[in-house]
Short mmCIF file of C-alpha atoms in Angstrom, two decimals:
data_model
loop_
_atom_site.label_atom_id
_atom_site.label_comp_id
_atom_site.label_asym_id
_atom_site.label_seq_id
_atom_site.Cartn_x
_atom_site.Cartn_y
_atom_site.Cartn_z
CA UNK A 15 96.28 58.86 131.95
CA UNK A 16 92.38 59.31 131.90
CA UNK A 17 92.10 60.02 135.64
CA UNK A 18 95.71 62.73 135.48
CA UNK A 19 93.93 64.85 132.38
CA UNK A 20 90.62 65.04 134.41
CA UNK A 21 93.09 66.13 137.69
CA UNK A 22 94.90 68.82 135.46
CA UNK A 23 91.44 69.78 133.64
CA UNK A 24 89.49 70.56 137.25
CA UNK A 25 92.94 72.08 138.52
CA UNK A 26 94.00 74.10 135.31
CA UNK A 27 96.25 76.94 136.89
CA UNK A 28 99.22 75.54 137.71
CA UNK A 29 100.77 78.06 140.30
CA UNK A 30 104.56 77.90 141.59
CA UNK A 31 104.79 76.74 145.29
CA UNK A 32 107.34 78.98 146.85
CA UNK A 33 106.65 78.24 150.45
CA UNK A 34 106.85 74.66 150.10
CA UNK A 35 109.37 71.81 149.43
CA UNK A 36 108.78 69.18 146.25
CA UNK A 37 109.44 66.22 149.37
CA UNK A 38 107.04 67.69 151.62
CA UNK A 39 104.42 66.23 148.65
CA UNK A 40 106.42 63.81 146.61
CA UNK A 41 108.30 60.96 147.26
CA UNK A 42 111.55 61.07 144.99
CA UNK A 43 112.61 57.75 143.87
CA UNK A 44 115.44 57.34 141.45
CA UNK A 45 117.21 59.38 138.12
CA UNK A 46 114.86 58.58 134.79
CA UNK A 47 116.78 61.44 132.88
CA UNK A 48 119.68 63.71 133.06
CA UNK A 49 120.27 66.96 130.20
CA UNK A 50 121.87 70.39 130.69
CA UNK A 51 118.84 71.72 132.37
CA UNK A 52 119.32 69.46 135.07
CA UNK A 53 118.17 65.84 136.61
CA UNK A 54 114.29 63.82 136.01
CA UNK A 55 113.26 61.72 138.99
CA UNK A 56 110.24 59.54 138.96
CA UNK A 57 108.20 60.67 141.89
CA UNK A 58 105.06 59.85 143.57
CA UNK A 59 102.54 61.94 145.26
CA UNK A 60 101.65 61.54 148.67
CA UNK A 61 97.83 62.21 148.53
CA UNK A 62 97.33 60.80 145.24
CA UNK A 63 99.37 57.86 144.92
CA UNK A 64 100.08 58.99 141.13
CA UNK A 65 103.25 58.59 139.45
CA UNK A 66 105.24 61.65 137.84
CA UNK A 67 108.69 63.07 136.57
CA UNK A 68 110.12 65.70 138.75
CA UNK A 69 112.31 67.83 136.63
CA UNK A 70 114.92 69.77 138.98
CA UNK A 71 115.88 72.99 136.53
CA UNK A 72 119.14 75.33 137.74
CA UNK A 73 118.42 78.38 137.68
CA UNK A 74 121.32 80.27 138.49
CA UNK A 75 120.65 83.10 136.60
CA UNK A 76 117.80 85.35 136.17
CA UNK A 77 117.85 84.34 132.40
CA UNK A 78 117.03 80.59 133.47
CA UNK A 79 114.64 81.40 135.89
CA UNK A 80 112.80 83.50 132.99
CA UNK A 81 113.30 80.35 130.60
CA UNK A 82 111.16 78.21 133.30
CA UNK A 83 108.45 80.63 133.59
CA UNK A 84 107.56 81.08 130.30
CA UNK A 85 107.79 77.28 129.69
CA UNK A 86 105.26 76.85 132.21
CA UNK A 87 103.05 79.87 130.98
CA UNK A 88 103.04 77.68 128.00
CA UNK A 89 102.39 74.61 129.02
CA UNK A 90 99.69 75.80 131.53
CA UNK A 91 97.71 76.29 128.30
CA UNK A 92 98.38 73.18 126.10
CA UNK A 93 96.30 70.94 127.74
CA UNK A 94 95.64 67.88 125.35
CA UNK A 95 96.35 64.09 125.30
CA UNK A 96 98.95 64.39 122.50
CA UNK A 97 101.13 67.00 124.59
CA UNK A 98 102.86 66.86 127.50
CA UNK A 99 100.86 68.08 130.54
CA UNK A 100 102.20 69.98 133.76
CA UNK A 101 100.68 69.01 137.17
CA UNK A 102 102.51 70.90 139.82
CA UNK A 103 106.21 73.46 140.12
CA UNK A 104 107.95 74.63 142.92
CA UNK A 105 110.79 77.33 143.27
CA UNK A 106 112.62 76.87 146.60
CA UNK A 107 114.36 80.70 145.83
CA UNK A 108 117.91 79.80 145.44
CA UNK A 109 119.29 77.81 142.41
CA UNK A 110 116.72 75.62 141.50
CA UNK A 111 113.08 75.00 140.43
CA UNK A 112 110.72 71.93 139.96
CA UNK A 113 108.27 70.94 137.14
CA UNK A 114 105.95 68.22 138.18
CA UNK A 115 105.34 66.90 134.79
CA UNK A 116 103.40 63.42 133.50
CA UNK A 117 105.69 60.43 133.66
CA UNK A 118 106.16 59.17 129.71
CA UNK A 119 107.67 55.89 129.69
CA UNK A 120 107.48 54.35 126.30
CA UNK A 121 110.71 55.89 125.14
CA UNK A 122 111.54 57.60 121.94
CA UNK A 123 109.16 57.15 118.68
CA UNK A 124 112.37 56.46 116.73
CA UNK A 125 113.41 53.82 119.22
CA UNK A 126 110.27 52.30 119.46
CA UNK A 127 109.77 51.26 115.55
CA UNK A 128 113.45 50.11 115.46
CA UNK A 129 112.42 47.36 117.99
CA UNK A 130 112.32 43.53 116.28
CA UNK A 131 108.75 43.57 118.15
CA UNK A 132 107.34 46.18 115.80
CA UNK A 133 106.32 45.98 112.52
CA UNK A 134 107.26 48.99 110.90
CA UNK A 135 104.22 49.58 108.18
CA UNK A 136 103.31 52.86 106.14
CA UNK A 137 100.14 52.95 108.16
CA UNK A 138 101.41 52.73 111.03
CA UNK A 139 103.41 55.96 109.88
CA UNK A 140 100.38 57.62 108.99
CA UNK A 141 99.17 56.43 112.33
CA UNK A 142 101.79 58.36 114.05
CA UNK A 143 101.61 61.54 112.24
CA UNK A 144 97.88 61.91 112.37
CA UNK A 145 98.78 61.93 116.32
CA UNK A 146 101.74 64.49 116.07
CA UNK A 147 99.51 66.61 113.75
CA UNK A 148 96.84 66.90 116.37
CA UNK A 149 99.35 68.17 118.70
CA UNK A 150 100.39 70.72 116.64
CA UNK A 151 97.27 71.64 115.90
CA UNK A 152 95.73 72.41 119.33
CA UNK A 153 99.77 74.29 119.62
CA UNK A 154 98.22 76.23 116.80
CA UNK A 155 95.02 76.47 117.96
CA UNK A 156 96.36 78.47 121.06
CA UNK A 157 98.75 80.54 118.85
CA UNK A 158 101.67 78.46 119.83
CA UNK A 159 104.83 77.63 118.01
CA UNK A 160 106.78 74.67 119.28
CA UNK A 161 109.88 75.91 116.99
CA UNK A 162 111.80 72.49 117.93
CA UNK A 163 109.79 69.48 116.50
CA UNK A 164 112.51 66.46 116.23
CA UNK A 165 112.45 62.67 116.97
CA UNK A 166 113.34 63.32 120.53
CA UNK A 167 110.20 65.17 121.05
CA UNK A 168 108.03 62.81 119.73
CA UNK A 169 107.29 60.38 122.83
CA UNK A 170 105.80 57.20 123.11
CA UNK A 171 103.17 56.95 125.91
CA UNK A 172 103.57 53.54 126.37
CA UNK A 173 106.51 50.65 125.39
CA UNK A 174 104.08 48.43 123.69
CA UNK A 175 101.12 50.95 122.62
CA UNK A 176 100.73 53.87 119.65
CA UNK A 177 99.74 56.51 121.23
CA UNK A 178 102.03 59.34 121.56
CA UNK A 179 103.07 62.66 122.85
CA UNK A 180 104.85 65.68 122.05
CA UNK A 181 107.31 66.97 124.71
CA UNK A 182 109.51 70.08 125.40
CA UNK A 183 108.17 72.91 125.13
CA UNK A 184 111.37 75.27 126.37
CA UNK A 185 111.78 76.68 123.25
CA UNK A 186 107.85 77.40 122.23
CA UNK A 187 107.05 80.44 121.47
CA UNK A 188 103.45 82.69 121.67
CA UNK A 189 102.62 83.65 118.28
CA UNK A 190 101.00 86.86 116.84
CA UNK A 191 100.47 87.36 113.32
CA UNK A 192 100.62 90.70 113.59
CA UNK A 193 103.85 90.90 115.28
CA UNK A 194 106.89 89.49 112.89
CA UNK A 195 108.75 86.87 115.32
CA UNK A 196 112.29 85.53 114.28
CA UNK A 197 114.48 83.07 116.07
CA UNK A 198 118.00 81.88 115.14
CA UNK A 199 117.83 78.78 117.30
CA UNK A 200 116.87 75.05 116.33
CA UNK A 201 117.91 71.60 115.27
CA UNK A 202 119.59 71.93 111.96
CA UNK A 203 118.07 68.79 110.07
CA UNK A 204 114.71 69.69 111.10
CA UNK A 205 114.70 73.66 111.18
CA UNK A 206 112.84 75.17 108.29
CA UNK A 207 114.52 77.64 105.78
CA UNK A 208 113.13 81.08 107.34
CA UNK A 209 114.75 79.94 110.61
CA UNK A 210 118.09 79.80 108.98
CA UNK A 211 117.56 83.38 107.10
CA UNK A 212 116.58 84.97 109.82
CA UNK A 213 113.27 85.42 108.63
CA UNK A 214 109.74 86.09 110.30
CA UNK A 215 108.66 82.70 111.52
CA UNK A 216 104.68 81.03 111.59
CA UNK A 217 102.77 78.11 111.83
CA UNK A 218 104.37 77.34 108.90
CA UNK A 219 107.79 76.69 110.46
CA UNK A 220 106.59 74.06 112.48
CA UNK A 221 104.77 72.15 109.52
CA UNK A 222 108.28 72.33 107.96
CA UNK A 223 109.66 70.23 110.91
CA UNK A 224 106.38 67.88 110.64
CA UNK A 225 107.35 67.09 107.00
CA UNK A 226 111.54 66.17 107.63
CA UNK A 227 109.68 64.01 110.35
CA UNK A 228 107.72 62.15 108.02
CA UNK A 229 110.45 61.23 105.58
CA UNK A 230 112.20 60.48 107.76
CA UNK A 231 109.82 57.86 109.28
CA UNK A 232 109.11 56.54 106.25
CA UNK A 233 112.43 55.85 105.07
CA UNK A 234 115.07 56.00 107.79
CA UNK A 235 116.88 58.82 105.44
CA UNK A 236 117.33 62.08 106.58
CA UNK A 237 115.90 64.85 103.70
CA UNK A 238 118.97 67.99 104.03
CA UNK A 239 121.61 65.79 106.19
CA UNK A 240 125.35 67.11 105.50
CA UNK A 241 128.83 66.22 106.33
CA UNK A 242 128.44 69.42 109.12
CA UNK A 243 125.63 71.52 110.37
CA UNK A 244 127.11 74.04 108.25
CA UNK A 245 126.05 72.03 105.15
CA UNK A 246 123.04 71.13 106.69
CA UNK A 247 121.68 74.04 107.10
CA UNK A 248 123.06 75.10 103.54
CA UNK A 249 120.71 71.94 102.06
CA UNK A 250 117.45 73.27 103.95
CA UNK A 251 117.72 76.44 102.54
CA UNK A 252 117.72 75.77 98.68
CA UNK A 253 114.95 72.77 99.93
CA UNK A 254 116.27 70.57 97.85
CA UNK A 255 115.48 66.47 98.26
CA UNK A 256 113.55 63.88 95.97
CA UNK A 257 112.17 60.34 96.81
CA UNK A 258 114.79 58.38 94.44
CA UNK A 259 116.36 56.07 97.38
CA UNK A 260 114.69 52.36 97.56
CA UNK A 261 113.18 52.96 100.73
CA UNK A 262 110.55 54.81 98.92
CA UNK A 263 110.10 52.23 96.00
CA UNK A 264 107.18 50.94 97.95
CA UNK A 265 105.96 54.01 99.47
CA UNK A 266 102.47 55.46 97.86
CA UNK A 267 102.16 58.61 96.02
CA UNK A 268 99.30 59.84 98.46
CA UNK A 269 102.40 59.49 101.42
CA UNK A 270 105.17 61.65 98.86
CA UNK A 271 101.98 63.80 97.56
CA UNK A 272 101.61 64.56 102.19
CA UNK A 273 105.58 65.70 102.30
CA UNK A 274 105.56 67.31 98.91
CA UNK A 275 102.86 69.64 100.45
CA UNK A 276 105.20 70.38 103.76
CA UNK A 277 108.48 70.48 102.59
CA UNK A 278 108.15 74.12 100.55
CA UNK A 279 110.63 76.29 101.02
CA UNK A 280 108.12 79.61 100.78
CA UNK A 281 106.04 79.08 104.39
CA UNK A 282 102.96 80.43 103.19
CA UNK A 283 102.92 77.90 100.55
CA UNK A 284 102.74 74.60 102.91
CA UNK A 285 99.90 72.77 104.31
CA UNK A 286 98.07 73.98 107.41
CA UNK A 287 98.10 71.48 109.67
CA UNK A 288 94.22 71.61 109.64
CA UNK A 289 94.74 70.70 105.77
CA UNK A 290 97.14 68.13 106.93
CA UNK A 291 94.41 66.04 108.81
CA UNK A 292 92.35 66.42 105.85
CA UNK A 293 94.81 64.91 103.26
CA UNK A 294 94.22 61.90 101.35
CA UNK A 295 97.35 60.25 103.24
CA UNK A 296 95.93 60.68 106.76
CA UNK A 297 92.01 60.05 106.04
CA UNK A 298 92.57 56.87 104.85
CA UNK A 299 93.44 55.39 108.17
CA UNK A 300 89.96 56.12 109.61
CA UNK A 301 88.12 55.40 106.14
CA UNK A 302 90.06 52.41 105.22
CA UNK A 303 90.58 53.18 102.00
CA UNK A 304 94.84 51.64 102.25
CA UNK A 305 95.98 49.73 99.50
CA UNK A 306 97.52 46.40 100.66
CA UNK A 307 101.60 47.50 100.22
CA UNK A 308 100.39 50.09 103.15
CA UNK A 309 100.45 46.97 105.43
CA UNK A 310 103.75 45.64 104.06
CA UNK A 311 106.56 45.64 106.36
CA UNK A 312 108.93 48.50 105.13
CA UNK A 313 112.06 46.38 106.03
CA UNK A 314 114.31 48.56 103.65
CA UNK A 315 113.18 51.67 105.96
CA UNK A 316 113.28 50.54 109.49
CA UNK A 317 117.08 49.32 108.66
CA UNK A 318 117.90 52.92 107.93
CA UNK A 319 116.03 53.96 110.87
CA UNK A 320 118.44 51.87 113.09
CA UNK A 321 121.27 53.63 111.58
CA UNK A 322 119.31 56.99 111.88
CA UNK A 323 119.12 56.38 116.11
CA UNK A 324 122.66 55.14 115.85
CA UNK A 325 123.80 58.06 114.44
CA UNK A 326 121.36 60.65 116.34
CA UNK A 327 122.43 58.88 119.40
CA UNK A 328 126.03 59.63 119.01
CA UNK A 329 125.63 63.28 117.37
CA UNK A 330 125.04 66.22 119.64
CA UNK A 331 120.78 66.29 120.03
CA UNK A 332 120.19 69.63 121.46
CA UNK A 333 119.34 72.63 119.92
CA UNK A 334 121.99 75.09 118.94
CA UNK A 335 122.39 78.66 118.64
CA UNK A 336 122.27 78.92 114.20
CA UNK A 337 124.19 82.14 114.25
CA UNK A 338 127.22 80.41 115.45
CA UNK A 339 126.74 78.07 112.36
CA UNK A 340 125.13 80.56 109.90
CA UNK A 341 128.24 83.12 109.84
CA UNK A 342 129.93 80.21 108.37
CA UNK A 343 128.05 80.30 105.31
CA UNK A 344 128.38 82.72 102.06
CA UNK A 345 125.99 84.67 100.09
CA UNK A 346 122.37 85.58 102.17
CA UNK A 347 123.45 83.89 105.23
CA UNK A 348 126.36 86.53 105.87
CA UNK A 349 124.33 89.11 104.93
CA UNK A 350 122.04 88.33 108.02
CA UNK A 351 124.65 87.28 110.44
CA UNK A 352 125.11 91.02 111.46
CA UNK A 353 121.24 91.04 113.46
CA UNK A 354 121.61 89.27 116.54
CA UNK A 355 119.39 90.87 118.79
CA UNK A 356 116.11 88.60 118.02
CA UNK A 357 118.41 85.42 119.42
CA UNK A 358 119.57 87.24 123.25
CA UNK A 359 115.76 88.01 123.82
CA UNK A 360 114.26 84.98 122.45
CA UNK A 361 117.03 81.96 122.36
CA UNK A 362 117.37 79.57 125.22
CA UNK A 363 120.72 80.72 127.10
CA UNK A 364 123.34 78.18 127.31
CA UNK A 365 122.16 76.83 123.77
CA UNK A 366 125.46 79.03 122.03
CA UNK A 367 127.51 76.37 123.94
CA UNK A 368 126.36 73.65 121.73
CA UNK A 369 128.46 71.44 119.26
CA UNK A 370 127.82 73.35 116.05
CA UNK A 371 129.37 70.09 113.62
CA UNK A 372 128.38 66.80 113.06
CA UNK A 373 130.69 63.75 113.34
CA UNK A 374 131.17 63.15 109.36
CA UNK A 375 131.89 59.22 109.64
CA UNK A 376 128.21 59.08 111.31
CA UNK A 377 126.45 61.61 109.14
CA UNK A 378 127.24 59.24 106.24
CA UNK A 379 125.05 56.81 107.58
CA UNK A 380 121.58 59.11 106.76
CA UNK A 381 123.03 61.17 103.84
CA UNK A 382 121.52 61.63 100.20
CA UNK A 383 122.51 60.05 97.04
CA UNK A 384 125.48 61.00 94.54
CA UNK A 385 122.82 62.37 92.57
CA UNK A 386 121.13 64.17 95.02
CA UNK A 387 124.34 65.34 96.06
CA UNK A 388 125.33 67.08 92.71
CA UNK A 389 121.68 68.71 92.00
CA UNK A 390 122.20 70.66 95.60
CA UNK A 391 125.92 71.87 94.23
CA UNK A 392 124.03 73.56 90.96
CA UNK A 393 121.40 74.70 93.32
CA UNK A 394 123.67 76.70 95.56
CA UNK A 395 125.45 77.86 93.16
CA UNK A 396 122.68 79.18 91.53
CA UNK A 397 121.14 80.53 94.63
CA UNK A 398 124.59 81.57 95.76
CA UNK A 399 124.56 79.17 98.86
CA UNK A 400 128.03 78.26 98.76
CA UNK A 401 129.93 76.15 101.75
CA UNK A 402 133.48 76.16 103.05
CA UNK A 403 132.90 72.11 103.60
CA UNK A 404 132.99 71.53 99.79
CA UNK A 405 135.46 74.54 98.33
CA UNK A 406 135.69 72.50 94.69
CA UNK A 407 132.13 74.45 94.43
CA UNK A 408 133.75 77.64 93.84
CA UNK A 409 134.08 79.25 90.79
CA UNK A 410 136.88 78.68 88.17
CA UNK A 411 138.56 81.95 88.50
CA UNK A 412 139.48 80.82 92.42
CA UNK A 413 141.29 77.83 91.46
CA UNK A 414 144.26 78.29 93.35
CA UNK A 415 142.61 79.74 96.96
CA UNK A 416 140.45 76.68 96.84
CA UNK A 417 143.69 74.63 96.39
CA UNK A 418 144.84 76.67 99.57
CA UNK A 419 141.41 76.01 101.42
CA UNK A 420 141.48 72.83 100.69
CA UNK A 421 144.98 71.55 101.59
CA UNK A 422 145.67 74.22 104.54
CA UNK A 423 144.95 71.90 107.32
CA UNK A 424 147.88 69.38 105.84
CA UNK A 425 150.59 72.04 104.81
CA UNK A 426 153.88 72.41 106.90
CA UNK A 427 154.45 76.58 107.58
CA UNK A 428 157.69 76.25 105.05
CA UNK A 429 155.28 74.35 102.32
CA UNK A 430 152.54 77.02 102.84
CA UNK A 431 155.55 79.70 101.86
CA UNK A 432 156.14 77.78 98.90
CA UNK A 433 152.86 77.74 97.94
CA UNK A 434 151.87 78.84 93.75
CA UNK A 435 149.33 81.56 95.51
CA UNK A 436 151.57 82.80 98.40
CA UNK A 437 154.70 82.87 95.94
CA UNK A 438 152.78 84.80 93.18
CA UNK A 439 153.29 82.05 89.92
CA UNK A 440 149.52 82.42 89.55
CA UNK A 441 150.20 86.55 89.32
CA UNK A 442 148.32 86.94 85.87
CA UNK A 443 144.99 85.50 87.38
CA UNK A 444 145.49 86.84 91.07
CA UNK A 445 145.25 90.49 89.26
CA UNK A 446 141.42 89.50 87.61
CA UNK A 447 138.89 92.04 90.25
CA UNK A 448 137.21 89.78 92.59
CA UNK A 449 133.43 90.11 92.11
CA UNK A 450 132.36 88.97 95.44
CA UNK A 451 134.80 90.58 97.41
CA UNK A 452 135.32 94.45 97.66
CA UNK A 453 135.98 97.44 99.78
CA UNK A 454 132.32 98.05 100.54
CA UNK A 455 131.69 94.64 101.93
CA UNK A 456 134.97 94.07 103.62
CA UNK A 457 134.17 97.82 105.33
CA UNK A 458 130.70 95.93 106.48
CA UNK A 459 132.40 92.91 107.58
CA UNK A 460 134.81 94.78 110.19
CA UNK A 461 131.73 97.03 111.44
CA UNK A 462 129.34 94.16 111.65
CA UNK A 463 132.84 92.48 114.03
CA UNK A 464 133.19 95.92 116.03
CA UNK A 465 129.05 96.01 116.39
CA UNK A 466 129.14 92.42 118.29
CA UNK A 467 132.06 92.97 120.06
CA UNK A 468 130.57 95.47 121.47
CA UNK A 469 127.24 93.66 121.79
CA UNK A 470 128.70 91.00 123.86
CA UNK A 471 130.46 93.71 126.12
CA UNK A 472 127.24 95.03 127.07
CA UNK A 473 126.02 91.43 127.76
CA UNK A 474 128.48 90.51 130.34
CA UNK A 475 128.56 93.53 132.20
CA UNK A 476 125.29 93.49 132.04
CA UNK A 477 125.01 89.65 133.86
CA UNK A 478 127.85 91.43 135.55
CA UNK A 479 124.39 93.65 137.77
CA UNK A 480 125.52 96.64 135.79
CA UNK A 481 122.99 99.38 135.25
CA UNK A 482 123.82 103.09 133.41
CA UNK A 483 124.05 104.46 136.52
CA UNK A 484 126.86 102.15 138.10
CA UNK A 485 128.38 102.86 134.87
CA UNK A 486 128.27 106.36 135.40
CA UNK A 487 129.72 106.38 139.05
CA UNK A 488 131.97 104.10 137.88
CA UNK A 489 131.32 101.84 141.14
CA UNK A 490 130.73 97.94 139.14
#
């Protein structure tokens, strides 16, 4: 690893080889990875005799091909032993393009503390996230967002080491302070409130992430986890989770006091990750100031992590396109579901295609407590964060729609007619005004539906090669 970061530091502009073929330097040897974006070979170099991962991207459309460059713009500036480093691309001008990237072969962070091998500890966990905060920190440093910190970003370097990287970067963004940046894509139980609200991201929104990580890690429970991505993403934006499971009866205050300090839903208000490297939590590794239960094996933990990779395993793992989930949801969330724009120019294409819902059976497996459960109801209503998923939330004075919500799905066409709403017994209360639903914001509803139909017109003739003028001739 040594000799490859002194080879990428004398050699640090990565430029794409267009006259050249990937096998007229590497040797291709067989499939380490497959995804959407393409196929992973382990390779070799001819004049080195170092080992990579050739990553074959499809670029079929000028969108993709755009996606790859700035990914390498990005990575051609994150040079650092906790992140992922780029040695060499290629673009034979068709379909396809190739990132020479450093071969990772320890597998998953999740995966790796599952093992029977490894004894899961909470200093080891501190361990880990002192590495991922570095990461983010040079990110930072460079006025970089990663935007999609998750378990399957977090690397290890080695199958029997610590160390550890951070990976995928096809979603980073540059970052000026300045210049408000929003994004409406991400991994729902990791994305951070003001990704879901469409609001002005920061280096906040990544220390968000940082913090679901670390509980997480520490307890194999997953902080906002619903029944759906709908009510997922409902959860992270009232931020509301405690520590009350067992996993975290042996967990110190100094490791609760760390997530407390990420996990606030007002981005300004969270730790820098400069501040993180400087908590209590993370400079007792190198001081050695850890109580003894630090070194206990937090059995209770890495069984819930084993059900965590069971059920991440099985559940869709990329990142999705939030609009197609947020439009789902009622109060602010519709109210922002008309501005769309931000996502076209700055979302990874393809990502809309996404499963937007979580198998419930699995989701179980991660979820919070009964109690939990019921604080988040009073907090959405209060916040008015209400979800189809759970239509018992609604207010008293819909009693018989939710009945129809609810039971639609089961309902014959000749029970649905026979129905107390449909038939009118409930006539009395069906004639009380409804306070949340009138003309005005019906009328915005069907222009916001007419604006993106429209939208999306324009799209496809636009990947259609239309310009104004074509248009004008009338010769698409």
């Amino acid at each position: 690893m040594e000799r490859l970061m002194q080879i990428i530091k004398d050699n640090r502009h990565v430029a794409i080889k267009k006259d050249r073929s990937v096998r007229d330097l590497y040797n291709l040897s067989e499939i380490v990875g497959r995804g959407k974006f393409g196929v992973v070979y382990r390779c070799r170099e001819k004049s080195t005799g170092l080992t990579f991962a050739a990553k074959f991207v499809k670029t079929t459309k000028k969108e993709d091909r755009k996606d790859v460059e700035r990914e390498m713009e990005i990575m051609r500036m994150l040079q650092h032993p906790r992140l992922l480093q780029l040695y060499d691309a290629f673009d034979d001008g068709k379909h396809e393009m190739c990132l020479i990237l450093e071969l990772i072969e320890g597998g998953e962070l999740f995966e790796r503390v599952i093992d029977d091998d490894f004894v899961l500890t909470e200093r080891a966990c501190a361990i880990f996230m002192r590495q991922i905060c570095e990461g983010v920190q040079f990110m930072h440093s460079k006025n970089v967002l990663h935007l999609d910190m998750k378990p399957e970003n977090v690397l290890c370097l080695t199958r029997t080491g610590n160390r550890i990287k951070l990976i995928d970067f096809g979603l980073a963004r540059r970052f000026d302070p300045a210049r408000p940046l929003q994004v409406l894509f991400g991994t729902p139980e990791f994305v951070a409130p003001e990704v879901v609200n469409f609001e002005p991201v920061g280096y906040g929104t990544d220390m968000w992430s940082l913090g679901v990580i670390c509980y997480v890690l520490l307890s194999g429970l997953s902080p906002f986890m619903g029944d759906t991505d709908m009510e997922t993403m409902s959860n992270v934006v009232i931020a509301e989770y405690d520590f009350n499971d067992a996993a975290f009866d042996e967990i110190s205050e100094d490791a609760k006091d760390f997530i407390r300090k990420l996990l606030i839903k007002k981005k300004e208000d969270r730790m820098r990750v400069e501040e993180s490297l400087k908590h209590p939590w993370i400079q007792g590794i190198s001081r050695g100031k850890n109580p003894s239960r630090r070194r206990d094996s937090l059995d209770q933990a890495k069984e819930n992590l084993r059900d965590f990779v069971v059920r991440w395993s099985e559940s869709p793992r990329h990142s999705v396109n939030l609009s197609s989930i947020k439009e789902e949801l009622r109060g602010i969330h519709v109210s922002l579901s008309a501005t769309g724009d931000a996502f076209l120019h700055g979302a990874r294409k393809g990502s809309a295609e996404s499963s937007c819902s979580v198998d419930s059976d699995a989701s179980r497996l991660c979820t919070a407590s009964p109690s939990t459960k019921k604080r988040r109801i009073q907090r959405r209503e209060q916040e008015g964060v209400l979800s189809f998923v759970e239509p018992h939330r609604t207010t008293s004075t819909y009693r018989s729609e939710e009945s129809l919500l609810r039971f639609s799905k089961r309902l014959m066409p000749g029970e649905a007619l026979e129905h107390a709403w449909i038939k009118g017994t409930s006539k009395a209360e069906g004639e009380k005004p409804l306070p949340d639903l009138n003309k005005a914001q019906l009328k915005r509803y069907v222009v916001r539906r007419r604006w993106r139909k429209g939208r999306n017109c324009l799209i496809a003739l636009k990947r259609m090669g239309a310009t104004w003028e074509k248009l004008r001739k009338g010769s698409l």
